[in-house]
Amino acid sequence: DGELSLSRSMINSSDKIIRKSGSSIFHHAVEGWKINSSLVMEIRKNILRFLDAERDVSVVKSSFKPGDVIHYVLDRRRTLNISQDLHSLLPEVSPMKNRRFKTCAVVGNSGILLDSGCGREIDSHDFVIRCNLAPVVEFAADVGTKSDFITMNPSVVQRAFGGFQNETDREKFVHRLSMLNESVLWIPAFMVKGGEKHVEWVNALILKNKLKVRTAYPSLRLIHAVRGYWLTNKVHIKRPSTGLLMYTLATRFCDEIHLYGFWPFPKDLHGKPVKYHYYDDLKYQYFSNASPHRMPLEFKTLYVLHNRGALKLTTGKCR
Ligand code: CTP
């Protein structure tokens, strides 16, 4: 019926390939990779049944008025007030309206990027998407610097910028955003309660410093729609990770999607330890039930799609 179906057996068999075969089969698949344009189009069409990334990538000014009260997407009992600052930073129209690219990079944050030498290749794509305001300058040789679209969970303010406790943290943040110029800064502000203060501070700093970055705040339906798409394709994710969300959105805008920095495993194929993030010492329990994500399952799904030519997953070195 033309539906993309990622059956459990396909996922299990790719799991075996990853676990048993060592690097040879996996690299072989990378060597022989070829885009499957009809599959790319089919996936785009099927995702469009669940969401339209052009629209769902961000709410717009006309979606709300200042003072409106909305329910958090993943915690319906709690509410958020749309502040004056937040409203003033909502885009007039979708920042992705009519934007189409031949090739895109979606860059995850795995330590697998270290020593990859992938920086130049990543920067050669027409559109580069990054996650969680990951630092780039110090890692340029491995991760590149081009950032056309970058996500920022509110928790990043605490984790990477000291909760804006002192002026140095705020300056570091403003400097990081000023490097983005007019790129899209995508802030999932409506997911769960807890980060609203941080989002307010971020918004205030953007306004105060007249930063050019184009803010976007995902629609209230996006995460459910993305989850719905993957569930319909038998991928039982709990909550899509930012990386999977970005791939799902990119299918709307990009003909060829290349993924880097996706490796939610503590070791590489040769048994060498891999950091969770290429830039910090955060530890992550990949298989914990407490985690909101199922990154290893997501990875296997992406690996199946790689083998079918729907996307290209790079987990080794770039030449
Ligand atoms: N990722 C991965 N392997 C890792 C780390 C990250 O595949 N070792 C991918 C995931 O898809 C993740 C994305 O890269 O969503 C961005 O990484 P990160 O910023 O660490 O995401 P988290 O904050 O951990 O998770 P999220 O924002 O999805 O809640």
Coordinates of C-alpha atoms and ligand atoms in Angstrom, one line a residue:
D1 CA 0.0 0.0 0.0
G2 CA 3.0 2.3 -0.3
E3 CA 3.1 2.9 3.4
L4 CA 6.5 3.0 5.0
S5 CA 6.4 0.2 7.6
L6 CA 9.3 -0.3 9.9
S7 CA 8.4 -3.7 11.3
R8 CA 9.8 -5.0 14.6
S9 CA 11.7 -7.7 12.7
M10 CA 13.5 -5.1 10.6
I11 CA 14.5 -3.2 13.6
N12 CA 15.6 -6.3 15.4
S13 CA 17.7 -7.4 12.5
S14 CA 19.5 -4.1 12.3
D15 CA 20.0 -4.4 16.0
K16 CA 21.8 -7.7 15.4
I17 CA 23.9 -6.1 12.6
I18 CA 25.0 -3.3 15.0
R19 CA 25.8 -5.7 17.8
K20 CA 27.4 -8.6 16.0
S21 CA 28.9 -7.5 12.8
G22 CA 31.4 -5.0 14.1
S23 CA 32.3 -2.2 11.8
S24 CA 32.6 -4.1 8.5
I25 CA 28.9 -4.5 7.5
F26 CA 28.0 -1.1 8.9
H27 CA 30.8 0.6 6.9
H28 CA 29.9 -1.4 3.9
A29 CA 26.3 0.1 4.1
V30 CA 27.8 3.6 4.3
E31 CA 30.1 3.0 1.3
G32 CA 27.3 1.7 -0.9
W33 CA 24.8 4.4 0.1
K34 CA 22.5 5.8 -2.5
I35 CA 19.6 8.2 -2.1
N36 CA 16.2 6.6 -2.8
S37 CA 14.2 9.6 -4.0
S38 CA 10.9 7.9 -4.4
L39 CA 11.1 6.7 -0.8
V40 CA 12.1 10.2 0.3
M41 CA 8.9 11.5 -1.4
E42 CA 6.8 8.8 0.1
I43 CA 8.0 9.5 3.6
R44 CA 7.4 13.3 3.1
K45 CA 3.9 12.6 1.9
N46 CA 3.2 10.3 4.9
I47 CA 4.5 12.7 7.4
L48 CA 2.4 15.4 5.9
R49 CA -0.7 13.4 6.9
F50 CA 0.3 14.0 10.6
L51 CA 1.9 17.5 10.5
D52 CA 3.0 20.2 8.2
A53 CA 6.4 21.2 9.3
E54 CA 6.1 24.5 7.5
R55 CA 3.3 25.5 9.9
D56 CA 4.0 23.4 13.0
V57 CA 7.6 24.4 13.3
S58 CA 6.4 27.5 15.1
V59 CA 3.3 29.3 16.4
V60 CA 3.0 32.8 14.9
K61 CA 1.9 36.2 16.2
S62 CA -1.7 35.7 15.3
S63 CA -1.9 32.4 17.2
F64 CA -2.1 34.3 20.6
K65 CA -2.6 37.6 22.3
P66 CA -0.4 38.7 25.2
G67 CA -2.1 37.5 28.4
D68 CA -3.5 34.3 26.8
V69 CA -3.3 31.3 29.0
I70 CA -2.3 28.0 27.4
H71 CA -2.0 24.4 28.7
Y72 CA 1.4 22.8 28.6
V73 CA 1.5 20.2 25.8
L74 CA 2.9 17.3 28.0
D75 CA 1.3 18.5 31.3
R76 CA -2.2 19.6 30.5
R77 CA -3.0 20.5 34.1
R78 CA -0.5 23.3 34.2
T79 CA -0.7 26.5 32.4
L80 CA 1.5 29.3 31.0
N81 CA 0.7 32.9 30.4
I82 CA 1.8 34.3 27.0
S83 CA 3.8 37.3 28.1
Q84 CA 4.3 40.6 26.2
D85 CA 8.0 39.6 25.5
L86 CA 7.1 36.2 24.3
H87 CA 4.4 37.5 22.0
S88 CA 6.7 40.2 20.6
L89 CA 9.2 37.4 19.6
L90 CA 6.7 35.2 17.8
P91 CA 7.3 35.3 14.1
E92 CA 4.7 36.9 11.8
V93 CA 4.9 34.0 9.4
S94 CA 6.6 30.6 9.7
P95 CA 10.4 31.1 9.5
M96 CA 10.5 28.0 7.2
K97 CA 7.8 29.2 4.8
N98 CA 8.8 28.3 1.2
R99 CA 12.3 27.3 2.2
R100 CA 13.5 24.2 0.3
F101 CA 17.0 22.7 0.1
K102 CA 18.8 20.1 -1.9
T103 CA 20.9 18.8 1.0
C104 CA 20.6 19.3 4.8
A105 CA 22.6 18.2 7.8
V106 CA 20.9 17.3 11.1
V107 CA 23.6 17.3 13.7
G108 CA 23.0 15.4 16.9
N109 CA 25.3 15.9 19.9
S110 CA 26.9 12.5 20.4
G111 CA 30.6 12.2 21.3
I112 CA 31.0 10.1 18.2
L113 CA 31.6 13.4 16.4
L114 CA 34.9 13.8 18.2
D115 CA 37.8 13.2 15.9
S116 CA 35.5 12.6 13.0
G117 CA 36.8 15.4 10.9
C118 CA 33.2 15.9 9.6
G119 CA 33.2 19.7 10.1
R120 CA 33.8 20.6 6.4
E121 CA 31.3 18.1 5.1
I122 CA 28.6 19.3 7.6
D123 CA 29.2 22.9 6.6
S124 CA 28.9 22.0 2.9
H125 CA 25.2 21.2 3.2
D126 CA 22.7 23.9 2.1
F127 CA 21.0 24.0 5.5
V128 CA 22.4 22.9 8.8
I129 CA 20.3 22.0 11.8
R130 CA 21.8 21.7 15.3
C131 CA 20.5 20.8 18.7
N132 CA 20.5 22.5 22.1
L133 CA 22.8 25.3 21.3
A134 CA 25.7 23.0 21.2
P135 CA 29.1 24.8 21.1
V136 CA 30.8 24.7 17.7
V137 CA 33.8 27.0 17.5
E138 CA 36.1 24.9 19.6
F139 CA 35.0 21.8 17.8
A140 CA 34.8 23.2 14.2
A141 CA 37.1 20.5 12.6
D142 CA 34.7 17.8 13.8
V143 CA 31.3 19.5 13.8
G144 CA 31.6 22.6 11.5
T145 CA 30.2 26.0 12.4
K146 CA 27.3 26.6 10.0
S147 CA 24.0 26.8 11.9
D148 CA 20.9 27.8 10.0
F149 CA 18.5 26.3 12.6
I150 CA 19.3 25.5 16.2
T151 CA 17.1 24.2 19.0
M152 CA 17.3 25.2 22.6
N153 CA 15.5 23.3 25.4
P154 CA 14.9 25.8 28.2
S155 CA 17.0 23.5 30.5
V156 CA 20.1 24.6 28.5
V157 CA 20.0 27.9 30.4
Q158 CA 20.8 26.0 33.6
R159 CA 23.0 23.4 32.2
A160 CA 25.3 25.4 30.0
F161 CA 24.9 29.0 31.1
G162 CA 24.8 28.8 34.9
G163 CA 21.1 29.7 35.1
F164 CA 22.2 33.3 34.1
Q165 CA 23.3 33.8 37.7
N166 CA 26.0 36.3 36.8
E167 CA 26.8 38.8 34.1
T168 CA 29.5 36.5 32.6
D169 CA 27.0 33.8 32.0
R170 CA 24.6 36.2 30.4
E171 CA 27.4 37.7 28.2
K172 CA 28.4 34.2 27.1
F173 CA 24.9 33.5 26.1
V174 CA 24.4 36.8 24.2
H175 CA 27.7 36.2 22.4
R176 CA 26.6 32.7 21.4
L177 CA 23.3 34.0 20.0
S178 CA 24.9 36.9 18.3
M179 CA 27.0 34.4 16.3
L180 CA 23.8 32.9 14.9
N181 CA 22.9 36.1 13.1
E182 CA 19.5 35.6 11.4
S183 CA 19.4 31.8 11.9
V184 CA 16.3 30.2 13.5
L185 CA 16.5 29.7 17.2
W186 CA 13.8 27.1 18.0
I187 CA 12.7 27.0 21.7
P188 CA 10.2 24.3 22.8
A189 CA 8.6 26.6 25.4
F190 CA 5.2 25.0 25.7
M191 CA 6.2 21.3 26.5
V192 CA 6.3 21.1 30.3
K193 CA 6.3 23.5 33.2
G194 CA 9.6 24.3 34.8
G195 CA 11.5 26.3 32.2
E196 CA 9.2 29.3 31.8
K197 CA 11.5 31.6 33.9
H198 CA 14.4 30.6 31.6
V199 CA 12.5 31.2 28.5
E200 CA 11.5 34.7 29.8
W201 CA 15.1 35.5 30.6
V202 CA 16.2 34.4 27.1
N203 CA 13.5 36.4 25.5
A204 CA 14.4 39.5 27.5
L205 CA 18.1 39.2 26.6
I206 CA 17.2 38.8 22.9
L207 CA 15.1 41.9 23.0
K208 CA 17.5 44.0 25.2
N209 CA 20.5 43.2 23.0
K210 CA 18.5 43.5 19.8
L211 CA 19.8 40.1 18.6
K212 CA 18.9 39.3 15.0
V213 CA 18.2 35.6 15.6
R214 CA 14.8 34.5 14.4
T215 CA 12.9 32.9 17.3
A216 CA 10.5 30.1 16.7
Y217 CA 8.4 28.2 19.3
P218 CA 6.9 24.9 18.1
S219 CA 3.2 24.5 17.7
L220 CA 1.2 22.9 20.5
R221 CA 0.4 19.9 18.3
L222 CA 3.9 19.2 16.9
I223 CA 5.2 16.6 19.4
H224 CA 2.0 14.6 19.4
A225 CA 1.9 14.6 15.6
V226 CA 5.5 13.5 15.3
R227 CA 4.9 10.7 17.9
G228 CA 1.8 9.7 16.0
Y229 CA 3.6 9.4 12.7
W230 CA 6.3 7.1 14.2
L231 CA 3.8 5.1 16.2
T232 CA 1.8 4.5 13.1
N233 CA 5.0 3.1 11.6
K234 CA 5.4 0.8 14.5
V235 CA 8.2 2.7 16.1
H236 CA 7.2 2.8 19.8
I237 CA 9.0 5.9 21.0
K238 CA 7.9 7.5 24.2
R239 CA 8.7 11.1 23.4
P240 CA 10.7 11.9 20.2
S241 CA 14.1 13.2 21.0
T242 CA 15.1 16.6 19.6
G243 CA 17.2 14.8 16.9
L244 CA 14.3 12.7 15.7
L245 CA 12.0 15.7 15.7
M246 CA 14.5 17.6 13.6
Y247 CA 14.8 14.7 11.1
T248 CA 11.0 14.5 10.9
L249 CA 10.7 18.3 10.3
A250 CA 13.5 18.3 7.8
T251 CA 11.7 15.8 5.5
R252 CA 9.4 18.7 4.5
F253 CA 12.3 21.0 3.4
C254 CA 15.2 18.8 2.4
D255 CA 15.6 16.4 -0.5
E256 CA 18.6 14.7 1.0
I257 CA 19.1 14.5 4.7
H258 CA 22.4 13.7 6.2
L259 CA 22.6 12.9 9.9
Y260 CA 25.7 13.3 12.0
G261 CA 26.3 12.9 15.8
F262 CA 23.6 10.3 16.3
W263 CA 25.1 7.5 18.4
P264 CA 23.2 6.8 21.6
F265 CA 25.6 4.1 22.8
P266 CA 28.4 4.2 25.4
K267 CA 30.9 2.6 23.1
D268 CA 31.8 2.7 19.4
L269 CA 31.9 -0.4 17.1
H270 CA 35.5 -1.0 18.2
G271 CA 34.6 -0.9 21.9
K272 CA 36.1 2.5 22.6
P273 CA 34.1 4.7 25.0
V274 CA 32.0 7.4 23.4
K275 CA 30.9 10.5 25.3
Y276 CA 27.2 11.3 25.5
H277 CA 27.8 14.8 24.3
Y278 CA 30.8 15.9 22.3
Y279 CA 31.2 19.0 24.3
D280 CA 30.5 18.2 28.0
D281 CA 30.7 15.4 30.6
L282 CA 27.0 14.7 30.9
K283 CA 26.3 11.1 31.5
Y284 CA 23.2 9.5 30.0
Q285 CA 21.6 6.2 30.7
Y286 CA 20.7 5.1 27.2
F287 CA 18.5 2.2 28.2
S288 CA 16.9 3.7 31.4
N289 CA 13.1 3.5 31.7
A290 CA 13.2 6.8 33.5
S291 CA 14.5 8.6 30.4
P292 CA 11.7 10.3 28.3
H293 CA 13.4 9.0 25.2
R294 CA 14.2 5.8 23.5
M295 CA 17.2 6.9 21.6
P296 CA 18.6 3.4 20.8
L297 CA 15.3 2.5 19.2
E298 CA 15.2 5.8 17.3
F299 CA 18.8 5.1 16.1
K300 CA 17.8 1.6 14.9
T301 CA 14.9 3.1 13.0
L302 CA 17.2 5.7 11.4
Y303 CA 19.7 2.9 10.6
V304 CA 17.0 1.0 8.7
L305 CA 16.1 4.2 6.8
H306 CA 19.7 4.7 6.0
N307 CA 20.0 1.3 4.5
R308 CA 16.9 2.0 2.4
G309 CA 18.3 5.2 1.1
A310 CA 15.9 7.5 2.8
L311 CA 18.6 9.4 4.7
K312 CA 22.3 9.1 5.2
L313 CA 23.6 8.4 8.7
T314 CA 27.3 9.1 9.2
T315 CA 28.8 7.6 12.3
G316 CA 32.4 7.2 11.3
K317 CA 35.1 9.6 10.0
C318 CA 34.5 11.9 7.0
R319 CA 37.1 12.1 4.3
Ligands
CTP1 N1 21.9 12.1 20.2 C1 22.3 10.8 19.9 N2 23.3 10.2 20.6 C2 23.8 10.8 21.7 C3 23.4 12.1 22.0 C4 22.4 12.7 21.3 O1 21.8 10.2 18.9 N3 24.8 10.3 22.4 C5 20.9 12.8 19.3 C6 19.5 12.6 19.9 O2 18.6 12.5 18.8 C7 19.3 14.0 20.6 C8 20.1 14.9 19.7 O3 21.2 14.1 19.3 O4 17.9 14.4 20.7 C9 20.5 16.2 20.5 O5 21.3 15.8 21.6 P1 21.0 16.4 23.0 O6 21.1 17.9 22.9 O7 21.9 15.7 24.0 O8 19.5 16.0 23.3 P2 18.9 15.8 24.8 O9 18.9 17.1 25.5 O10 19.6 14.7 25.6 O11 17.5 15.3 24.5 P3 16.3 16.1 24.0 O12 16.6 17.5 23.7 O13 15.9 15.3 22.8 O14 15.3 15.9 25.1

